[in-house]
């Protein structure tokens, strides 16, 4: 028998933290907030990012961050 209590508590804390981050990103309307995964693909996009960059979340999710970080 293996006690998985610590693992479950850690996983629940991680889920709660991800939920808090999601609420912050979704509520950000005055600032462009977005996240990238390790392969530089866009994984989250705030309403403020829509206002700043003009792309909807549907248009950018999963696309390379180079869309935003251009040489200019």
Backbone atoms as SQL, in Angstrom:
CREATE TABLE atoms (id INTEGER PRIMARY KEY, chain TEXT, resi INTEGER, resn TEXT, atom TEXT, x REAL, y REAL, z REAL);
INSERT INTO atoms VALUES
  (1, 'A', 1, 'UNK', 'N', 0.850, -1.174, 0.000),
  (2, 'A', 1, 'UNK', 'CA', 0.000, 0.000, 0.000),
  (3, 'A', 1, 'UNK', 'C', 0.897, 1.238, 0.000),
  (4, 'A', 2, 'UNK', 'N', 0.553, 2.206, -0.850),
  (5, 'A', 2, 'UNK', 'CA', 1.305, 3.449, -0.937),
  (6, 'A', 2, 'UNK', 'C', 0.405, 4.609, -0.536),
  (7, 'A', 3, 'UNK', 'N', 0.907, 5.434, 0.359),
  (8, 'A', 3, 'UNK', 'CA', 0.165, 6.616, 0.799),
  (9, 'A', 3, 'UNK', 'C', 0.360, 7.718, -0.238),
  (10, 'A', 4, 'UNK', 'N', -0.730, 8.102, -0.896),
  (11, 'A', 4, 'UNK', 'CA', -0.661, 9.128, -1.944),
  (12, 'A', 4, 'UNK', 'C', -1.253, 10.453, -1.472),
  (13, 'A', 5, 'UNK', 'N', -1.400, 10.620, -0.170),
  (14, 'A', 5, 'UNK', 'CA', -1.993, 11.829, 0.380),
  (15, 'A', 5, 'UNK', 'C', -1.224, 13.079, -0.043),
  (16, 'A', 6, 'UNK', 'N', 0.100, 13.050, 0.107),
  (17, 'A', 6, 'UNK', 'CA', 0.911, 14.210, -0.273),
  (18, 'A', 6, 'UNK', 'C', 0.764, 14.542, -1.756),
  (19, 'A', 7, 'UNK', 'N', 0.778, 13.513, -2.579),
  (20, 'A', 7, 'UNK', 'CA', 0.645, 13.727, -4.020),
  (21, 'A', 7, 'UNK', 'C', -0.708, 14.350, -4.343),
  (22, 'A', 8, 'UNK', 'N', -1.755, 13.855, -3.742),
  (23, 'A', 8, 'UNK', 'CA', -3.093, 14.412, -3.996),
  (24, 'A', 8, 'UNK', 'C', -3.196, 15.848, -3.517),
  (25, 'A', 9, 'UNK', 'N', -2.616, 16.148, -2.374),
  (26, 'A', 9, 'UNK', 'CA', -2.634, 17.531, -1.865),
  (27, 'A', 9, 'UNK', 'C', -1.857, 18.448, -2.805),
  (28, 'A', 10, 'UNK', 'N', -0.718, 17.980, -3.296),
  (29, 'A', 10, 'UNK', 'CA', 0.086, 18.758, -4.234),
  (30, 'A', 10, 'UNK', 'C', -0.682, 19.005, -5.536),
  (31, 'A', 11, 'UNK', 'N', -1.343, 17.962, -6.042),
  (32, 'A', 11, 'UNK', 'CA', -2.116, 18.098, -7.271),
  (33, 'A', 11, 'UNK', 'C', -3.285, 19.065, -7.087),
  (34, 'A', 12, 'UNK', 'N', -3.950, 19.017, -5.959),
  (35, 'A', 12, 'UNK', 'CA', -5.053, 19.936, -5.680),
  (36, 'A', 12, 'UNK', 'C', -4.549, 21.370, -5.576),
  (37, 'A', 13, 'UNK', 'N', -3.398, 21.565, -4.930),
  (38, 'A', 13, 'UNK', 'CA', -2.821, 22.909, -4.831),
  (39, 'A', 13, 'UNK', 'C', -2.447, 23.427, -6.220),
  (40, 'A', 14, 'UNK', 'N', -1.929, 22.568, -7.069),
  (41, 'A', 14, 'UNK', 'CA', -1.587, 22.958, -8.435),
  (42, 'A', 14, 'UNK', 'C', -2.840, 23.356, -9.212),
  (43, 'A', 15, 'UNK', 'N', -3.898, 22.569, -9.106),
  (44, 'A', 15, 'UNK', 'CA', -5.164, 22.899, -9.782),
  (45, 'A', 15, 'UNK', 'C', -5.721, 24.222, -9.296),
  (46, 'A', 16, 'UNK', 'N', -5.654, 24.455, -7.992),
  (47, 'A', 16, 'UNK', 'CA', -6.156, 25.714, -7.434),
  (48, 'A', 16, 'UNK', 'C', -5.334, 26.890, -7.955),
  (49, 'A', 17, 'UNK', 'N', -4.017, 26.739, -8.006),
  (50, 'A', 17, 'UNK', 'CA', -3.157, 27.802, -8.527),
  (51, 'A', 17, 'UNK', 'C', -3.431, 28.086, -9.995),
  (52, 'A', 18, 'UNK', 'N', -3.634, 27.035, -10.775),
  (53, 'A', 18, 'UNK', 'CA', -3.957, 27.227, -12.190),
  (54, 'A', 18, 'UNK', 'C', -5.292, 27.942, -12.343),
  (55, 'A', 19, 'UNK', 'N', -6.235, 27.632, -11.484),
  (56, 'A', 19, 'UNK', 'CA', -7.538, 28.306, -11.521),
  (57, 'A', 19, 'UNK', 'C', -7.407, 29.791, -11.199),
  (58, 'A', 20, 'UNK', 'N', -6.583, 30.108, -10.204),
  (59, 'A', 20, 'UNK', 'CA', -6.360, 31.520, -9.861),
  (60, 'A', 20, 'UNK', 'C', -5.696, 32.262, -11.011),
  (61, 'A', 21, 'UNK', 'N', -4.697, 31.647, -11.623),
  (62, 'A', 21, 'UNK', 'CA', -4.029, 32.271, -12.765),
  (63, 'A', 21, 'UNK', 'C', -5.021, 32.493, -13.898),
  (64, 'A', 22, 'UNK', 'N', -5.859, 31.529, -14.177),
  (65, 'A', 22, 'UNK', 'CA', -6.859, 31.647, -15.243),
  (66, 'A', 22, 'UNK', 'C', -7.796, 32.824, -14.964),
  (67, 'A', 23, 'UNK', 'N', -8.233, 32.984, -13.726),
  (68, 'A', 23, 'UNK', 'CA', -9.132, 34.097, -13.391),
  (69, 'A', 23, 'UNK', 'C', -8.437, 35.444, -13.563),
  (70, 'A', 24, 'UNK', 'N', -7.164, 35.522, -13.191),
  (71, 'A', 24, 'UNK', 'CA', -6.409, 36.774, -13.367),
  (72, 'A', 24, 'UNK', 'C', -6.284, 37.108, -14.847),
  (73, 'A', 25, 'UNK', 'N', -5.899, 36.128, -15.653),
  (74, 'A', 25, 'UNK', 'CA', -5.727, 36.364, -17.086),
  (75, 'A', 25, 'UNK', 'C', -7.056, 36.761, -17.719),
  (76, 'A', 26, 'UNK', 'N', -8.126, 36.079, -17.363),
  (77, 'A', 26, 'UNK', 'CA', -9.438, 36.377, -17.942),
  (78, 'A', 26, 'UNK', 'C', -9.953, 37.756, -17.533),
  (79, 'A', 27, 'UNK', 'N', -9.546, 38.229, -16.366),
  (80, 'A', 27, 'UNK', 'CA', -10.027, 39.526, -15.873),
  (81, 'A', 27, 'UNK', 'C', -9.164, 40.695, -16.344),
  (82, 'A', 28, 'UNK', 'N', -8.017, 40.422, -16.916),
  (83, 'A', 28, 'UNK', 'CA', -7.096, 41.490, -17.314),
  (84, 'A', 28, 'UNK', 'C', -7.582, 42.137, -18.608),
  (85, 'A', 29, 'UNK', 'N', -8.142, 43.325, -18.487),
  (86, 'A', 29, 'UNK', 'CA', -8.632, 44.027, -19.669),
  (87, 'A', 29, 'UNK', 'C', -7.774, 45.238, -20.014),
  (88, 'A', 30, 'UNK', 'N', -6.987, 45.716, -19.075),
  (89, 'A', 30, 'UNK', 'CA', -6.156, 46.893, -19.307),
  (90, 'A', 30, 'UNK', 'C', -4.725, 46.539, -19.714),
  (91, 'A', 31, 'UNK', 'N', -4.369, 45.280, -19.604),
  (92, 'A', 31, 'UNK', 'CA', -3.007, 44.850, -19.895),
  (93, 'A', 31, 'UNK', 'C', -3.053, 43.609, -20.777),
  (94, 'A', 32, 'UNK', 'N', -2.104, 43.513, -21.692),
  (95, 'A', 32, 'UNK', 'CA', -1.979, 42.317, -22.519),
  (96, 'A', 32, 'UNK', 'C', -1.235, 41.261, -21.718),
  (97, 'A', 33, 'UNK', 'N', -1.915, 40.198, -21.353),
  (98, 'A', 33, 'UNK', 'CA', -1.299, 39.088, -20.632),
  (99, 'A', 33, 'UNK', 'C', -1.509, 37.824, -21.459),
  (100, 'A', 34, 'UNK', 'N', -0.423, 37.135, -21.704),
  (101, 'A', 34, 'UNK', 'CA', -0.515, 35.858, -22.403),
  (102, 'A', 34, 'UNK', 'C', 0.630, 34.980, -21.926),
  (103, 'A', 35, 'UNK', 'N', 0.495, 33.691, -22.140),
  (104, 'A', 35, 'UNK', 'CA', 1.546, 32.765, -21.747),
  (105, 'A', 35, 'UNK', 'C', 1.957, 31.935, -22.952),
  (106, 'A', 36, 'UNK', 'N', 3.199, 31.453, -22.872),
  (107, 'A', 36, 'UNK', 'CA', 3.751, 30.580, -23.899),
  (108, 'A', 36, 'UNK', 'C', 4.183, 29.266, -23.256),
  (109, 'A', 37, 'UNK', 'N', 4.106, 28.195, -24.008),
  (110, 'A', 37, 'UNK', 'CA', 4.612, 26.924, -23.506),
  (111, 'A', 37, 'UNK', 'C', 6.112, 26.829, -23.822),
  (112, 'A', 38, 'UNK', 'N', 6.778, 25.764, -23.407),
  (113, 'A', 38, 'UNK', 'CA', 8.218, 25.653, -23.661),
  (114, 'A', 38, 'UNK', 'C', 8.601, 25.680, -25.151),
  (115, 'A', 39, 'UNK', 'N', 7.653, 25.384, -26.021),
  (116, 'A', 39, 'UNK', 'CA', 7.925, 25.434, -27.458),
  (117, 'A', 39, 'UNK', 'C', 7.537, 26.781, -28.062),
  (118, 'A', 40, 'UNK', 'N', 7.265, 27.764, -27.184),
  (119, 'A', 40, 'UNK', 'CA', 6.925, 29.142, -27.570),
  (120, 'A', 40, 'UNK', 'C', 5.576, 29.258, -28.280),
  (121, 'A', 41, 'UNK', 'N', 4.655, 28.337, -28.017),
  (122, 'A', 41, 'UNK', 'CA', 3.300, 28.442, -28.554),
  (123, 'A', 41, 'UNK', 'C', 2.437, 29.181, -27.548),
  (124, 'A', 42, 'UNK', 'N', 1.530, 30.006, -28.030),
  (125, 'A', 42, 'UNK', 'CA', 0.645, 30.782, -27.158),
  (126, 'A', 42, 'UNK', 'C', -0.357, 29.832, -26.508),
  (127, 'A', 43, 'UNK', 'N', -0.438, 29.882, -25.168),
  (128, 'A', 43, 'UNK', 'CA', -1.317, 28.977, -24.428),
  (129, 'A', 43, 'UNK', 'C', -2.427, 29.693, -23.669),
  (130, 'A', 44, 'UNK', 'N', -2.310, 31.000, -23.482),
  (131, 'A', 44, 'UNK', 'CA', -3.410, 31.775, -22.892),
  (132, 'A', 44, 'UNK', 'C', -3.348, 33.187, -23.451),
  (133, 'A', 45, 'UNK', 'N', -4.497, 33.865, -23.459),
  (134, 'A', 45, 'UNK', 'CA', -4.618, 35.163, -24.123),
  (135, 'A', 45, 'UNK', 'C', -5.716, 35.940, -23.409),
  (136, 'A', 46, 'UNK', 'N', -5.359, 37.055, -22.794),
  (137, 'A', 46, 'UNK', 'CA', -6.324, 37.833, -22.016),
  (138, 'A', 46, 'UNK', 'C', -7.135, 38.762, -22.914),
  (139, 'A', 47, 'UNK', 'N', -8.274, 39.229, -22.407),
  (140, 'A', 47, 'UNK', 'CA', -9.038, 40.238, -23.148),
  (141, 'A', 47, 'UNK', 'C', -8.199, 41.485, -23.437),
  (142, 'A', 48, 'UNK', 'N', -7.290, 41.827, -22.540),
  (143, 'A', 48, 'UNK', 'CA', -6.405, 42.960, -22.780),
  (144, 'A', 48, 'UNK', 'C', -5.476, 42.716, -23.962),
  (145, 'A', 49, 'UNK', 'N', -5.048, 41.469, -24.149),
  (146, 'A', 49, 'UNK', 'CA', -4.209, 41.140, -25.304),
  (147, 'A', 49, 'UNK', 'C', -4.996, 41.314, -26.596),
  (148, 'A', 50, 'UNK', 'N', -6.279, 41.006, -26.551),
  (149, 'A', 50, 'UNK', 'CA', -7.134, 41.238, -27.717),
  (150, 'A', 50, 'UNK', 'C', -7.131, 42.723, -28.051),
  (151, 'A', 51, 'UNK', 'N', -7.309, 43.570, -27.030),
  (152, 'A', 51, 'UNK', 'CA', -7.345, 45.012, -27.244),
  (153, 'A', 51, 'UNK', 'C', -6.010, 45.558, -27.747),
  (154, 'A', 52, 'UNK', 'N', -4.911, 45.055, -27.216),
  (155, 'A', 52, 'UNK', 'CA', -3.589, 45.574, -27.585),
  (156, 'A', 52, 'UNK', 'C', -3.142, 45.078, -28.959),
  (157, 'A', 53, 'UNK', 'N', -3.289, 43.776, -29.202),
  (158, 'A', 53, 'UNK', 'CA', -2.751, 43.197, -30.425),
  (159, 'A', 53, 'UNK', 'C', -3.776, 43.024, -31.544),
  (160, 'A', 54, 'UNK', 'N', -5.068, 43.015, -31.193),
  (161, 'A', 54, 'UNK', 'CA', -6.109, 42.898, -32.208),
  (162, 'A', 54, 'UNK', 'C', -6.455, 41.491, -32.641),
  (163, 'A', 55, 'UNK', 'N', -5.814, 40.484, -32.080),
  (164, 'A', 55, 'UNK', 'CA', -6.119, 39.092, -32.391),
  (165, 'A', 55, 'UNK', 'C', -7.035, 38.514, -31.322),
  (166, 'A', 56, 'UNK', 'N', -8.009, 37.738, -31.712),
  (167, 'A', 56, 'UNK', 'CA', -8.835, 37.045, -30.731),
  (168, 'A', 56, 'UNK', 'C', -8.067, 35.832, -30.218),
  (169, 'A', 57, 'UNK', 'N', -8.497, 35.312, -29.086),
  (170, 'A', 57, 'UNK', 'CA', -7.853, 34.120, -28.534),
  (171, 'A', 57, 'UNK', 'C', -7.919, 32.970, -29.528),
  (172, 'A', 58, 'UNK', 'N', -9.032, 32.831, -30.196),
  (173, 'A', 58, 'UNK', 'CA', -9.189, 31.744, -31.167),
  (174, 'A', 58, 'UNK', 'C', -8.154, 31.849, -32.290),
  (175, 'A', 59, 'UNK', 'N', -7.807, 33.070, -32.670),
  (176, 'A', 59, 'UNK', 'CA', -6.846, 33.271, -33.754),
  (177, 'A', 59, 'UNK', 'C', -5.405, 32.944, -33.352),
  (178, 'A', 60, 'UNK', 'N', -5.075, 33.079, -32.071),
  (179, 'A', 60, 'UNK', 'CA', -3.673, 32.930, -31.671),
  (180, 'A', 60, 'UNK', 'C', -3.354, 31.683, -30.862),
  (181, 'A', 61, 'UNK', 'N', -4.323, 31.079, -30.212),
  (182, 'A', 61, 'UNK', 'CA', -4.037, 29.923, -29.361),
  (183, 'A', 61, 'UNK', 'C', -3.340, 28.820, -30.162),
  (184, 'A', 62, 'UNK', 'N', -2.189, 28.380, -29.644),
  (185, 'A', 62, 'UNK', 'CA', -1.430, 27.320, -30.286),
  (186, 'A', 62, 'UNK', 'C', -0.454, 27.802, -31.349),
  (187, 'A', 63, 'UNK', 'N', -0.547, 29.072, -31.710),
  (188, 'A', 63, 'UNK', 'CA', 0.373, 29.612, -32.717),
  (189, 'A', 63, 'UNK', 'C', 1.679, 30.033, -32.050),
  (190, 'A', 64, 'UNK', 'N', 2.741, 30.153, -32.832),
  (191, 'A', 64, 'UNK', 'CA', 4.043, 30.544, -32.264),
  (192, 'A', 64, 'UNK', 'C', 4.008, 31.962, -31.682),
  (193, 'A', 65, 'UNK', 'N', 4.735, 32.170, -30.605),
  (194, 'A', 65, 'UNK', 'CA', 4.853, 33.484, -29.992),
  (195, 'A', 65, 'UNK', 'C', 5.531, 34.490, -30.900),
  (196, 'A', 66, 'UNK', 'N', 6.189, 34.008, -31.962),
  (197, 'A', 66, 'UNK', 'CA', 6.823, 34.907, -32.924),
  (198, 'A', 66, 'UNK', 'C', 5.799, 35.818, -33.588),
  (199, 'A', 67, 'UNK', 'N', 4.546, 35.441, -33.525),
  (200, 'A', 67, 'UNK', 'CA', 3.475, 36.304, -34.017),
  (201, 'A', 67, 'UNK', 'C', 3.498, 37.646, -33.287),
  (202, 'A', 68, 'UNK', 'N', 3.833, 37.612, -32.005),
  (203, 'A', 68, 'UNK', 'CA', 3.879, 38.823, -31.171),
  (204, 'A', 68, 'UNK', 'C', 5.298, 39.374, -31.099),
  (205, 'A', 69, 'UNK', 'N', 6.267, 38.505, -30.927),
  (206, 'A', 69, 'UNK', 'CA', 7.660, 38.935, -30.783),
  (207, 'A', 69, 'UNK', 'C', 8.329, 38.967, -32.152),
  (208, 'A', 70, 'UNK', 'N', 8.062, 40.029, -32.879),
  (209, 'A', 70, 'UNK', 'CA', 8.606, 40.178, -34.231),
  (210, 'A', 70, 'UNK', 'C', 9.972, 40.867, -34.172),
  (211, 'A', 71, 'UNK', 'N', 10.771, 40.758, -35.222),
  (212, 'A', 71, 'UNK', 'CA', 12.085, 41.409, -35.238),
  (213, 'A', 71, 'UNK', 'C', 12.009, 42.931, -35.060),
  (214, 'A', 72, 'UNK', 'N', 10.923, 43.552, -35.490),
  (215, 'A', 72, 'UNK', 'CA', 10.782, 44.990, -35.334),
  (216, 'A', 72, 'UNK', 'C', 10.773, 45.353, -33.872);
